[in-house]
Coordinates of C-alpha atoms and ligand atoms in Angstrom, one line a residue:
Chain A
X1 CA -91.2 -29.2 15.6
X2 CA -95.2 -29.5 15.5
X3 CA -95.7 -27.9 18.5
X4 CA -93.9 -24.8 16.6
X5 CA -96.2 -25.2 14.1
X6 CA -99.2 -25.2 16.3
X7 CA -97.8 -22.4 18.2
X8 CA -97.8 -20.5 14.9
X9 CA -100.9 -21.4 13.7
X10 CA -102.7 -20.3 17.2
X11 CA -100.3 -17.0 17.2
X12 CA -101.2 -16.1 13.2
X13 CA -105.0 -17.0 14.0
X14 CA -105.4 -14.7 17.2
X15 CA -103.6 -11.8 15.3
X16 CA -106.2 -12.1 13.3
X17 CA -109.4 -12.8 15.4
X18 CA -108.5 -9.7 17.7
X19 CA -107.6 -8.0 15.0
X20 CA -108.6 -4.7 16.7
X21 CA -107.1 -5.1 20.2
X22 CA -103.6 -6.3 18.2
X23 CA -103.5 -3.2 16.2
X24 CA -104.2 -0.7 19.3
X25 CA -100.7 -2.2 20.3
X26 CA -99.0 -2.0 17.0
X27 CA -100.2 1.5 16.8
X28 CA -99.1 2.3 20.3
X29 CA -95.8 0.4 19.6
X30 CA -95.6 2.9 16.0
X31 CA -96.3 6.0 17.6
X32 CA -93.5 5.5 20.3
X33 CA -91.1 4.3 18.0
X34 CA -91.9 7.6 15.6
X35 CA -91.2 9.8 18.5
X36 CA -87.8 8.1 19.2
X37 CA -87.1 7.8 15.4
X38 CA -87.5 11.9 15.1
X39 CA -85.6 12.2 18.4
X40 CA -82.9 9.9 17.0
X41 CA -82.8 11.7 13.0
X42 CA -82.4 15.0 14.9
X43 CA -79.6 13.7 17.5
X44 CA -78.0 11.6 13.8
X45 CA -78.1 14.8 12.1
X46 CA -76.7 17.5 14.8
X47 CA -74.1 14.6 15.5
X48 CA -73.0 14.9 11.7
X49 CA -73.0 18.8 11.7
X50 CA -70.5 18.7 14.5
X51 CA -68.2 15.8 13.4
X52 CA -68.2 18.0 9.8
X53 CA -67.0 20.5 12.0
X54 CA -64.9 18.8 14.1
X55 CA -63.0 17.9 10.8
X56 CA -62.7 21.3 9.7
X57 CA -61.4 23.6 12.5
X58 CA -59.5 26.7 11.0
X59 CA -57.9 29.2 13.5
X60 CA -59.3 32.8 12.6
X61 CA -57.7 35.9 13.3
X62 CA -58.4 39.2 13.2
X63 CA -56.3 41.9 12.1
X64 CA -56.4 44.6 14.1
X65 CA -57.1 47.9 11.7
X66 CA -54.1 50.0 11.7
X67 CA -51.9 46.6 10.2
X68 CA -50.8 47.7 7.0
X69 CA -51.2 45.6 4.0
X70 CA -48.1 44.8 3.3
X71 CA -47.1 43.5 6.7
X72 CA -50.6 41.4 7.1
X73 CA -49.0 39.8 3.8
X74 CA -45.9 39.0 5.3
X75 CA -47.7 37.5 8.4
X76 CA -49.2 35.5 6.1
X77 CA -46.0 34.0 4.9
X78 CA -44.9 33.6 8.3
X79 CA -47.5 31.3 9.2
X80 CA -47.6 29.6 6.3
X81 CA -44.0 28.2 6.8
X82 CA -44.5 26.9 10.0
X83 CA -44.8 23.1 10.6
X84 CA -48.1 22.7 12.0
X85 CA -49.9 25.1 9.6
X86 CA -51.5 23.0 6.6
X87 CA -52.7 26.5 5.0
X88 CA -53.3 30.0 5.3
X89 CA -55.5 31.8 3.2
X90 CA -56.3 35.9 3.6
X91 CA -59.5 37.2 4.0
X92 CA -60.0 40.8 3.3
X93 CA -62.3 42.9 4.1
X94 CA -64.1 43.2 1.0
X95 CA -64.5 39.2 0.9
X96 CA -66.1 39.2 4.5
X97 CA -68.5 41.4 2.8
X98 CA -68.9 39.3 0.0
X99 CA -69.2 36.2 1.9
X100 CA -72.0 37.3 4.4
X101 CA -74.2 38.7 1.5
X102 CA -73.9 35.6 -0.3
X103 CA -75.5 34.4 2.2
X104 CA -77.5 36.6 4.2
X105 CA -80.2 38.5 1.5
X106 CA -81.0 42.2 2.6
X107 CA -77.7 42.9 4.8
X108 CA -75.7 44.7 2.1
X109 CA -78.0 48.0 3.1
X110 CA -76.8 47.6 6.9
X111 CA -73.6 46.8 6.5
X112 CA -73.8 50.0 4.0
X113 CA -75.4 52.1 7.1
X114 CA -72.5 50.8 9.5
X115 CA -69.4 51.9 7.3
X116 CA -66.1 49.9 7.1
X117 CA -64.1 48.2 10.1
X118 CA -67.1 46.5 11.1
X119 CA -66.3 42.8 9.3
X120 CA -62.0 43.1 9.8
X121 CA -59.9 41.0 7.7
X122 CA -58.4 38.0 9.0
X123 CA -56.2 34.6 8.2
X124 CA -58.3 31.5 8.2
X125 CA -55.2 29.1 9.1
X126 CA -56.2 25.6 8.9
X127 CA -53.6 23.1 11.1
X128 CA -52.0 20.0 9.6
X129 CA -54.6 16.7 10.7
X130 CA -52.1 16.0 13.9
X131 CA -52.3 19.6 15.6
X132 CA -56.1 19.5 14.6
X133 CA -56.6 18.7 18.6
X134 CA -58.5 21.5 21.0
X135 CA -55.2 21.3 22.8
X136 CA -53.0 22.3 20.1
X137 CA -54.9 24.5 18.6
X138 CA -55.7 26.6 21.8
X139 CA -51.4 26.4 21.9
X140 CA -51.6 27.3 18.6
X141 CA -53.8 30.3 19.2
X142 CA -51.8 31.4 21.9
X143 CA -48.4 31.5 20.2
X144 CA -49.9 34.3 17.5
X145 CA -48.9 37.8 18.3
X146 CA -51.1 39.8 19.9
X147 CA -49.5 43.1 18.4
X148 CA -51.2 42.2 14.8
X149 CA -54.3 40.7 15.7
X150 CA -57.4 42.2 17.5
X151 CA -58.9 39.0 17.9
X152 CA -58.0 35.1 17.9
X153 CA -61.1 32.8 17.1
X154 CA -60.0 29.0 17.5
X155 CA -63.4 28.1 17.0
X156 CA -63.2 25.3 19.5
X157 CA -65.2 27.9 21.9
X158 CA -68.4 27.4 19.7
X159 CA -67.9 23.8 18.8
X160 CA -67.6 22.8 22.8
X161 CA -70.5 24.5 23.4
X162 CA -72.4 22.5 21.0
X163 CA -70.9 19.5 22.4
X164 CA -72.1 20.6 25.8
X165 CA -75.6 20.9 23.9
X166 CA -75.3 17.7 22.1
X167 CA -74.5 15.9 25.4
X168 CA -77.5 17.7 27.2
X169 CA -79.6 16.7 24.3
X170 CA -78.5 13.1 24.3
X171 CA -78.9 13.0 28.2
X172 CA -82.6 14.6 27.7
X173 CA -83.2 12.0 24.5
X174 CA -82.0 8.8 27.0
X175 CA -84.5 10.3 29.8
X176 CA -87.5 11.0 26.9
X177 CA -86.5 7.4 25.5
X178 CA -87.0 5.2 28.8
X179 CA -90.1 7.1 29.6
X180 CA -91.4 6.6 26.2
X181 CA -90.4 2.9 26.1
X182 CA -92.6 2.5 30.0
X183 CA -95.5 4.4 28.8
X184 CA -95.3 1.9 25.4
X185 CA -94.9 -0.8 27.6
X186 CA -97.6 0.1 29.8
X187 CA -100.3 0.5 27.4
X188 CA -99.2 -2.6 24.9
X189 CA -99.0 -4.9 28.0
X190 CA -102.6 -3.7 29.2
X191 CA -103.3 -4.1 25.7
X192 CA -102.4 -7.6 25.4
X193 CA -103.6 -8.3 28.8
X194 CA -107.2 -7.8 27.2
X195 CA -106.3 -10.4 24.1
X196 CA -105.4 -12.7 26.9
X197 CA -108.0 -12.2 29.2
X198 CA -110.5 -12.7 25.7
X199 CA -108.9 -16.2 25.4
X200 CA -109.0 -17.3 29.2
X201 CA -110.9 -20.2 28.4
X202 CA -108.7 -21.7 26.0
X203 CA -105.6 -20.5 28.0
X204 CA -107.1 -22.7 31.0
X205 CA -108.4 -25.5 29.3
X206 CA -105.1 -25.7 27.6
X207 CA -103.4 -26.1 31.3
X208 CA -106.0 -28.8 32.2
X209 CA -105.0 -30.6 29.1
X210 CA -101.1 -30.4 30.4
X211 CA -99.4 -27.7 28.1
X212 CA -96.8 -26.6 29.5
X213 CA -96.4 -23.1 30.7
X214 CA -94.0 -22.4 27.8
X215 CA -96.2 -23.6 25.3
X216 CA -98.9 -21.5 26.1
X217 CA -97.0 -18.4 26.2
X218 CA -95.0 -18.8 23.4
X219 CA -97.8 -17.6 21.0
X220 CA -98.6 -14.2 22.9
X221 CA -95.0 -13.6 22.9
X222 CA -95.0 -14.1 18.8
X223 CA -98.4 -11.8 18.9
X224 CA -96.0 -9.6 20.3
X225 CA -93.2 -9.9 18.4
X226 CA -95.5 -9.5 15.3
X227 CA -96.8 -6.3 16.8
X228 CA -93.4 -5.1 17.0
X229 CA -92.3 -5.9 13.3
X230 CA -95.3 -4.1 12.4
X231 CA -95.4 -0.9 14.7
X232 CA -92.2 -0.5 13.6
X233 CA -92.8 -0.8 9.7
X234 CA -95.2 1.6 10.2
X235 CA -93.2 4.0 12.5
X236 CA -90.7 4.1 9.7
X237 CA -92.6 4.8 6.5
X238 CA -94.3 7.8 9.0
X239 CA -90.9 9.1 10.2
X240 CA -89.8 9.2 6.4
X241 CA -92.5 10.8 5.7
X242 CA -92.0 13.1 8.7
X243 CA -88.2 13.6 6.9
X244 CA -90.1 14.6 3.4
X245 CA -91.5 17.0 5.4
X246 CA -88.9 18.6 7.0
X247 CA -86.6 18.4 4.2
X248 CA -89.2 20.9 2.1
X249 CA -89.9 23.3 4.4
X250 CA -86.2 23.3 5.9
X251 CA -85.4 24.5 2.1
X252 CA -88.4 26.7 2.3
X253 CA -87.2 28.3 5.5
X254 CA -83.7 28.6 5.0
X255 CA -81.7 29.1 1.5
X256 CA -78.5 27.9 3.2
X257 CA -78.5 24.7 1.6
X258 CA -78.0 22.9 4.9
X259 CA -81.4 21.3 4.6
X260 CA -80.4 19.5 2.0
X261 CA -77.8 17.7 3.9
X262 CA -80.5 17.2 6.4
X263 CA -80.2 12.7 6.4
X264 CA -82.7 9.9 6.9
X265 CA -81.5 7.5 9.5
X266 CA -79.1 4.9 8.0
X267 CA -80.3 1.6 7.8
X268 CA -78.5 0.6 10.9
X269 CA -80.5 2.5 13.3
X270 CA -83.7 1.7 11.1
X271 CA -82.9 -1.6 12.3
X272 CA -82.5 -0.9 15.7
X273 CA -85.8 1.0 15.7
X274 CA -87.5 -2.0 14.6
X275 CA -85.5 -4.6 16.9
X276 CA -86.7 -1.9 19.9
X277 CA -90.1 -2.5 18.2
X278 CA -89.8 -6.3 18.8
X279 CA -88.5 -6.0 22.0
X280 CA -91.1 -3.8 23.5
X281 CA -94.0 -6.1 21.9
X282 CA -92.6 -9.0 23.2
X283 CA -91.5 -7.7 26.6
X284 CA -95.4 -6.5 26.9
X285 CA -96.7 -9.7 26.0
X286 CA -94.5 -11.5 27.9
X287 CA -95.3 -9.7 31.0
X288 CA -98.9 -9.7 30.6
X289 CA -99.1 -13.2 30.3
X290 CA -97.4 -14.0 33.1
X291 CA -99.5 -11.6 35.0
X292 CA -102.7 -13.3 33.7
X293 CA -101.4 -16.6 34.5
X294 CA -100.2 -16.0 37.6
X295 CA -103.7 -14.0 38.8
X296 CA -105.6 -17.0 37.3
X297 CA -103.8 -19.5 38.6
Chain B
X1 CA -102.4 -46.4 40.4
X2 CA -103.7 -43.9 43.2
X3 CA -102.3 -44.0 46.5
X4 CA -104.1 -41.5 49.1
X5 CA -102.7 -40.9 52.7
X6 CA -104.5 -39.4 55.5
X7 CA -105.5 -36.4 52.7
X8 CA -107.0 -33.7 54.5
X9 CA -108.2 -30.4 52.0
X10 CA -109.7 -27.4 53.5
X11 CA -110.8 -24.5 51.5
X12 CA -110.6 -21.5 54.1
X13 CA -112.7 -22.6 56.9
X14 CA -114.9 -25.5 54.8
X15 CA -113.6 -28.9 55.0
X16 CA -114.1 -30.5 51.6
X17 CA -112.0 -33.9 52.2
X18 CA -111.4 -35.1 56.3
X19 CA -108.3 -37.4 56.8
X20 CA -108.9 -39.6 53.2
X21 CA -106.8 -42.9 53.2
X22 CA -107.4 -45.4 49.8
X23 CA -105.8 -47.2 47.5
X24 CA -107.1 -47.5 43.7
X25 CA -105.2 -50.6 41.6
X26 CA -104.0 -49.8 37.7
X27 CA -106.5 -50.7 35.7
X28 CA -109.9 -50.4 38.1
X29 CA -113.0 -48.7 37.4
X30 CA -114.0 -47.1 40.5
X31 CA -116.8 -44.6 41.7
X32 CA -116.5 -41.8 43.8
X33 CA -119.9 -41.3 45.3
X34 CA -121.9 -39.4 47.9
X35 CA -124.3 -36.5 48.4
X36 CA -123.5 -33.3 46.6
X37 CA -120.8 -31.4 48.5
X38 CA -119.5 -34.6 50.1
X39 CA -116.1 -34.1 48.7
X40 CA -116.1 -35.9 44.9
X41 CA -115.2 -33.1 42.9
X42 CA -112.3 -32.2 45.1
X43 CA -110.9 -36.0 45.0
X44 CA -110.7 -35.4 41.5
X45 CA -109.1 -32.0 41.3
X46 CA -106.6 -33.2 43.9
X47 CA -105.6 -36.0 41.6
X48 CA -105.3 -33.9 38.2
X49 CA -103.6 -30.8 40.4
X50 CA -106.0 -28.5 39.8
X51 CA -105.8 -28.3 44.1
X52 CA -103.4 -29.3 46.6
X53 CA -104.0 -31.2 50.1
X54 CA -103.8 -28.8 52.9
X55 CA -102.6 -32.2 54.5
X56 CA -101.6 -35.5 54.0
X57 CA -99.8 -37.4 50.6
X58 CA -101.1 -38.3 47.4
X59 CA -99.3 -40.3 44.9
X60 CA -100.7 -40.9 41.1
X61 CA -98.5 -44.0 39.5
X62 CA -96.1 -43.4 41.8
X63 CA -95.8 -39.4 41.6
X64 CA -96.5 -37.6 44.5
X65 CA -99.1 -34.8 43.3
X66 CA -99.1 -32.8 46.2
X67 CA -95.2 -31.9 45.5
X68 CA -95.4 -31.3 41.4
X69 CA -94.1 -27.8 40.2
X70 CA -93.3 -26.9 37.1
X71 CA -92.8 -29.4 34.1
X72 CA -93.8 -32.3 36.5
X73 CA -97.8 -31.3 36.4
X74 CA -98.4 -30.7 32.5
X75 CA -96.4 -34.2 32.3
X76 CA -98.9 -35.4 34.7
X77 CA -102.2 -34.5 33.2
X78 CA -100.9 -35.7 29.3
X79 CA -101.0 -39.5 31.1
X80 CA -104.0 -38.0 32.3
X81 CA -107.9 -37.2 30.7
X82 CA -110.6 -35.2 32.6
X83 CA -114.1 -35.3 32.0
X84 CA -115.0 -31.9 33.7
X85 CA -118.1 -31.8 35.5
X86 CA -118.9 -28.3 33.7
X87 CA -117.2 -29.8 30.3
X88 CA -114.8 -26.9 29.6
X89 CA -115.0 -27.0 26.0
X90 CA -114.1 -23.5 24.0
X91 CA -117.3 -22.0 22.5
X92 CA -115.3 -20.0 19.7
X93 CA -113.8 -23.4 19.0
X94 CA -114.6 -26.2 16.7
X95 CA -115.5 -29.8 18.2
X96 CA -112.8 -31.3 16.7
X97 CA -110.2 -28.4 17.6
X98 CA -111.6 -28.6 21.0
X99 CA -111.2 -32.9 20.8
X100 CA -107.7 -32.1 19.2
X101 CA -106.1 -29.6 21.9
X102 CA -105.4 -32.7 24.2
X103 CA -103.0 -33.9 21.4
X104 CA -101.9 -30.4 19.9
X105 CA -100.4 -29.7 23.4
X106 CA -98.3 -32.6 23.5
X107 CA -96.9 -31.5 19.4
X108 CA -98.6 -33.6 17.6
X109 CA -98.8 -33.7 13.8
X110 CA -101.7 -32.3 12.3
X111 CA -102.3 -35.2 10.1
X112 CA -102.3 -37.6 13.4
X113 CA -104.5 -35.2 15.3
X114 CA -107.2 -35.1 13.0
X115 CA -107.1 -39.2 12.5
X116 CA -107.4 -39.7 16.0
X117 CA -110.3 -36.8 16.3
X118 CA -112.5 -38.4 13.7
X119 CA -111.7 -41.7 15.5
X120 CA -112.4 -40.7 19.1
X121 CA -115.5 -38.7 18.0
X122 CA -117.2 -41.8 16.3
X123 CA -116.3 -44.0 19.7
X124 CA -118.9 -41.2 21.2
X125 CA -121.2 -41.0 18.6
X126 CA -120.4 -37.7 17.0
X127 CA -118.7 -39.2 13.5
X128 CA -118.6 -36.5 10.9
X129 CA -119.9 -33.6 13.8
X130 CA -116.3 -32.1 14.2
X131 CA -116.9 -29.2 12.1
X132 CA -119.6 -27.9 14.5
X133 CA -119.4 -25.2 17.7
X134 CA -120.2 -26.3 21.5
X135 CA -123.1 -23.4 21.4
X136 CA -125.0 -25.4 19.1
X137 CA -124.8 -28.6 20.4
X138 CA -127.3 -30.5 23.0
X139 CA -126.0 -30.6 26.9
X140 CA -125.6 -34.4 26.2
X141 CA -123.9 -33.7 23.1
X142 CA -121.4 -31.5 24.5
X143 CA -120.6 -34.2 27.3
X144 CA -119.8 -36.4 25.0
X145 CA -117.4 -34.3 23.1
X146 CA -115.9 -33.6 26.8
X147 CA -115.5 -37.5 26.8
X148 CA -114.0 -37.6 23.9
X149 CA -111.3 -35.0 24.4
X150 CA -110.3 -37.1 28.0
X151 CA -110.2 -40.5 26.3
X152 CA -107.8 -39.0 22.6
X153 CA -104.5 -39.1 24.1
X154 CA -104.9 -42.7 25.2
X155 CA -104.8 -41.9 28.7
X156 CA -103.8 -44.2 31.4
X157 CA -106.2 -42.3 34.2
X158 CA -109.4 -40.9 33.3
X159 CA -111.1 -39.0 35.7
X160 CA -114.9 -38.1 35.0
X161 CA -116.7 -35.5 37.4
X162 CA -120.8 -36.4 36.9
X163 CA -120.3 -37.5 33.3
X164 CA -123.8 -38.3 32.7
X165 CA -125.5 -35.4 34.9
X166 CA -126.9 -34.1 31.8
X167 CA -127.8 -36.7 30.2
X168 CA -131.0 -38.5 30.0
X169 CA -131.5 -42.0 30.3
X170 CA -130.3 -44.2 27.4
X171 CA -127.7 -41.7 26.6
X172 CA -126.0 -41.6 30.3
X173 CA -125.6 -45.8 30.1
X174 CA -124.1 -45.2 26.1
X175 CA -121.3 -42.9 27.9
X176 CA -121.2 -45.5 30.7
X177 CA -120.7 -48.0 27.9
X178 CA -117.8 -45.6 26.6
X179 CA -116.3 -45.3 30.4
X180 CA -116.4 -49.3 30.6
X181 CA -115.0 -50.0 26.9
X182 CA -112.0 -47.1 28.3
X183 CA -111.6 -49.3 30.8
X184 CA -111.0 -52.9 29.1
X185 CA -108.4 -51.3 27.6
X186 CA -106.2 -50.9 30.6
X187 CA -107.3 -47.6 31.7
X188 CA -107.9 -46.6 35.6
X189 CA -111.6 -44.8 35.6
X190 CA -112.3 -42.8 38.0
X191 CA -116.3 -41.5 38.3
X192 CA -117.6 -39.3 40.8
X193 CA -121.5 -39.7 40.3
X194 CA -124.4 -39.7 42.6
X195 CA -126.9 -41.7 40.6
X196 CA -127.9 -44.7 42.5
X197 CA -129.4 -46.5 39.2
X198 CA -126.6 -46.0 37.3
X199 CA -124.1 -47.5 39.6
X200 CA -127.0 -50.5 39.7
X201 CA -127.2 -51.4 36.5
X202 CA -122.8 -50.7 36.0
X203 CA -121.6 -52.3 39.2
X204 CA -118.3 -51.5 40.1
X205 CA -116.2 -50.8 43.8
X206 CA -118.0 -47.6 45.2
X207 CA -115.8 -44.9 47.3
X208 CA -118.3 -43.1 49.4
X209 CA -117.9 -40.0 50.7
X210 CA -119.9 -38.1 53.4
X211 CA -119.1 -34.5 54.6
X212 CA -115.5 -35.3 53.4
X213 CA -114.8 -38.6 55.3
X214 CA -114.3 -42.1 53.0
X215 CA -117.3 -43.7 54.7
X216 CA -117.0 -47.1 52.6
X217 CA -114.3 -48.7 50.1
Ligands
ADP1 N1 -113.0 -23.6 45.6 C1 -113.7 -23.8 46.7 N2 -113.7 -22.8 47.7 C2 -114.4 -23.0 48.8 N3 -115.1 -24.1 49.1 C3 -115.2 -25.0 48.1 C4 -114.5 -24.9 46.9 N4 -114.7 -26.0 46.2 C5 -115.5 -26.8 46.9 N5 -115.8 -26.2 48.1 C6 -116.6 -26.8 49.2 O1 -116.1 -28.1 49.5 C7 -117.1 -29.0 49.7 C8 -117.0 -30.2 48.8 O2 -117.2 -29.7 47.5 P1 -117.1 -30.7 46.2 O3 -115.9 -31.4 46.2 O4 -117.4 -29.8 45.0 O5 -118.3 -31.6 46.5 P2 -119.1 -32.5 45.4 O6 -118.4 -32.6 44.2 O7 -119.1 -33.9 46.1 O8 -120.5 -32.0 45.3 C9 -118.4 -28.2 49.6 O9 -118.8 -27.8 50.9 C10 -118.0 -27.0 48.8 O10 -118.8 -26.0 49.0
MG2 MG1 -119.0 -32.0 42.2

């Protein structure tokens, strides 16, 4: 119980005498976790684009032009009786048009310049929650008759793709991660190696006097651990600030109103950051310690 | 206390101890004596662990030394204090932090640690100097605060390596006086010295070393 007191006291009082040496680490231990935290909002953010997605699959398809009117209405109908179909709603031409100059400024002139037939009108069929499954909808897709439509968009093609890209993107963010964690680790522990080499005396005069080896670590590791609590304060008030950022110019950029949606990581993951934070600090100090001691004798 | 058999330590080709047998009783005052490089320091850092005998056994109260790992040696040097021939204080530390580590080590309470501080530093004759650094002390001054961290834990070995080398005269026989009172109270000292007078005018059983061999008991 004293000894954790004295342990604290010696940990608070070299945090503060090497003041400089313990925030090189805190910084290093900030920047890395900033570059995971922007890795990790992008990955949190993409991930949230696709589940939306995921949750909203419609089947389109494409008349082909010569359908007439009145039979694209009946096809309509059709579908909309059918068990697995939750709705069907028509899309003529003149609301494709509508629809992509809502949201694309300056295209009315092209699509103007390219005449009609270019956007065809189509039946956005959205399946009940239980067919929602790439399996049945590609069945789904199939089953349409190929007489009335030109072209049968399931929508999964995209989506899977992005999955594929996600996947990459997580595989590429796991890779990035490590090696940002070893660099961390590498510089922090040198780092701390430096606040331990500036208190060899004390570290070996403490032996002499019998403290165990656990007692004289224990403060480095809580230098550590304090290192961590802090870098990773820090890495979060810069990685909201980073999210300021890119929310502003996201709107700037695009009008699409997707920016908007564009999260801050929940508090979950803030949590984690910090707790990797912790880990790295302590990790580093413990390591270096245990180098020193074990050079030193 | 201190039981040595056939201890032989070699430090790469250098023979610092050759084939040391002796037996010290709980409770002696003993010195450990002989020209410089004869082999006193290393007695001494054999006996707090600070080296191990390339040969041979060595038991302290009953513990054989030359087999401690782990817990076993901190354990060993808190019954233990040290009077280190080149003091080891910390310079970036106050006297009495420096006195106090002995007893912060072990866990204990502040309030205890400071009592026994102020009472351990006027035993030396440094009452009311525990505010004050190593750097700005005398060399005699500074031994005695190297005294005075061995002796605060109450230990029941003391081991001095040339406690009064830097001390002149009358101070050296007021540290001897410290050693002695140490003593009375039940403690085994240990003193490697080489200075003839001293061991005169303090008579006690001398271990004398030459080139490493126990020459006389
Ligand atoms: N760490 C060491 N490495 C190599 N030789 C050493 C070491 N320590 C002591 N010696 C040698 O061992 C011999 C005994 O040294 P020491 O025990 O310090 O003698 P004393 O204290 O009696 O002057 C000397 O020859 C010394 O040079
Ligand atoms: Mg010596």
């Amino acid at each position: 119980m004293h000894a954790l007191q004295h342990i604290l006291r010696r940990a608070i009082r070299s945090l503060w005498e090497q003041a400089y040496l313990n925030s090189v680490a805190t910084f290093v231990i900030a920047a890395a976790l900033l570059l995971m935290g922007v890795y990790l909002t992008v990955q949190f953010n993409l991930n949230a684009i696709v589940d939306s997605w995921d949750s909203d699959v419609h089947v389109s398809a494409y008349f082909k032009d010569d359908v007439p009117e009145q039979r694209r209405f009946e096809l309509r109908d059709e579908l909309a009786a059918r068990r697995e179909v939750a709705s069907v709603r028509y899309f003529s031409e003149e609301d494709a048009r509508r629809w992509l100059i809502d949201r694309v400024a300056d295209i009315e002139p092209v699509l103007d310049e390219l005449g009609p037939g270019v956007l065809p009108a189509s039946l956005e069929i959205t399946l009940v929650p239980e067919r929602s499954n790439p399996e049945a909808i590609a069945a789904f897709a199939r089953s349409l008759s190929s007489t009335d439509f030109d072209d049968i968009d399931d929508g999964r093609e995209w989506v899977e793709r992005f999955h594929a890209f996600l996947s990459l993107l997580q595989l590429l963010g796991a890779v990035l991660g490590a090696l940002i964690v070893l660099a961390a680790l590498f510089l922090v522990a040198n780092t701390v190696y430096l606040i331990v080499y500036n208190r060899r005396d004390e570290v070996e005069i403490q032996k002499l006097v019998g403290a165990t080896t656990t007692y004289i670590i224990a403060p480095f590791l809580l230098e550590g651990a304090a290192q961590g609590v802090l870098g990773g304060v820090v890495a979060i008030f810069g990685l909201w600030g980073v999210h300021r950022l890119l929310v502003v110019r996201l709107q700037e950029a695009l009008q699409l109103g997707v920016a908007g949606d564009l999260v801050f990581l929940p508090v979950s993951w803030r949590l984690a950051l910090l707790a990797t934070g912790v880990v790295l600090g302590v990790l580093a100090a413990g390591v270096s310690v245990r180098r020193f001691l074990s050079t030193a004798a | 206390m201190i039981r040595m058999y056939h201890v032989t330590k070699r430090y790469g080709d250098v023979t610092a101890l050759r084939d040391v047998s002796l037996k010290v009783g709980k409770g002696e005052f003993c010195y450990i004596t002989g020209p410089s490089g004869a082999g006193k320091s290393t007695m001494l850092k054999l006996l707090y662990g600070a080296e191990r005998p390339t040969e041979g056994k060595l038991l302290v109260g009953g513990v054989d030394v030359s087999k401690l790992r782990g817990r076993r040696l901190p354990a060993l040097r808190r019954s233990m204090g040290v009077v280190f021939q080149d003091f080891k204080l910390i310079d970036t530390r106050s006297v009495a932090e420096n006195v106090g580590l002995a007893l912060e080590v072990i866990g204990t309470p502040r309030p205890v640690i400071e009592r026994r501080v102020a009472a351990v530093l006027s035993i030396v004759g440094l009452r009311g100097r525990g505010h004050e650094y190593p750097p700005t002390l005398s060399g005699g001054e500074q031994q005695r605060v190297a005294v005075a961290r061995a002796i605060v834990n109450d230990p029941s070995i003391l081991l001095a390596d040339e406690p009064t080398g830097n001390l002149d005269g009358a101070m050296a026989i007021e540290v001897m006086e410290i050693l002695q009172s140490i003593q009375l109270r039940g403690t085994t000292v240990l003193v490697a010295t080489h200075d003839a007078g001293l061991m005169e005018r303090f008579p006690y059983r001398k271990l004398r070393f030459e080139h490493g061999r126990l020459v006389s008991s």
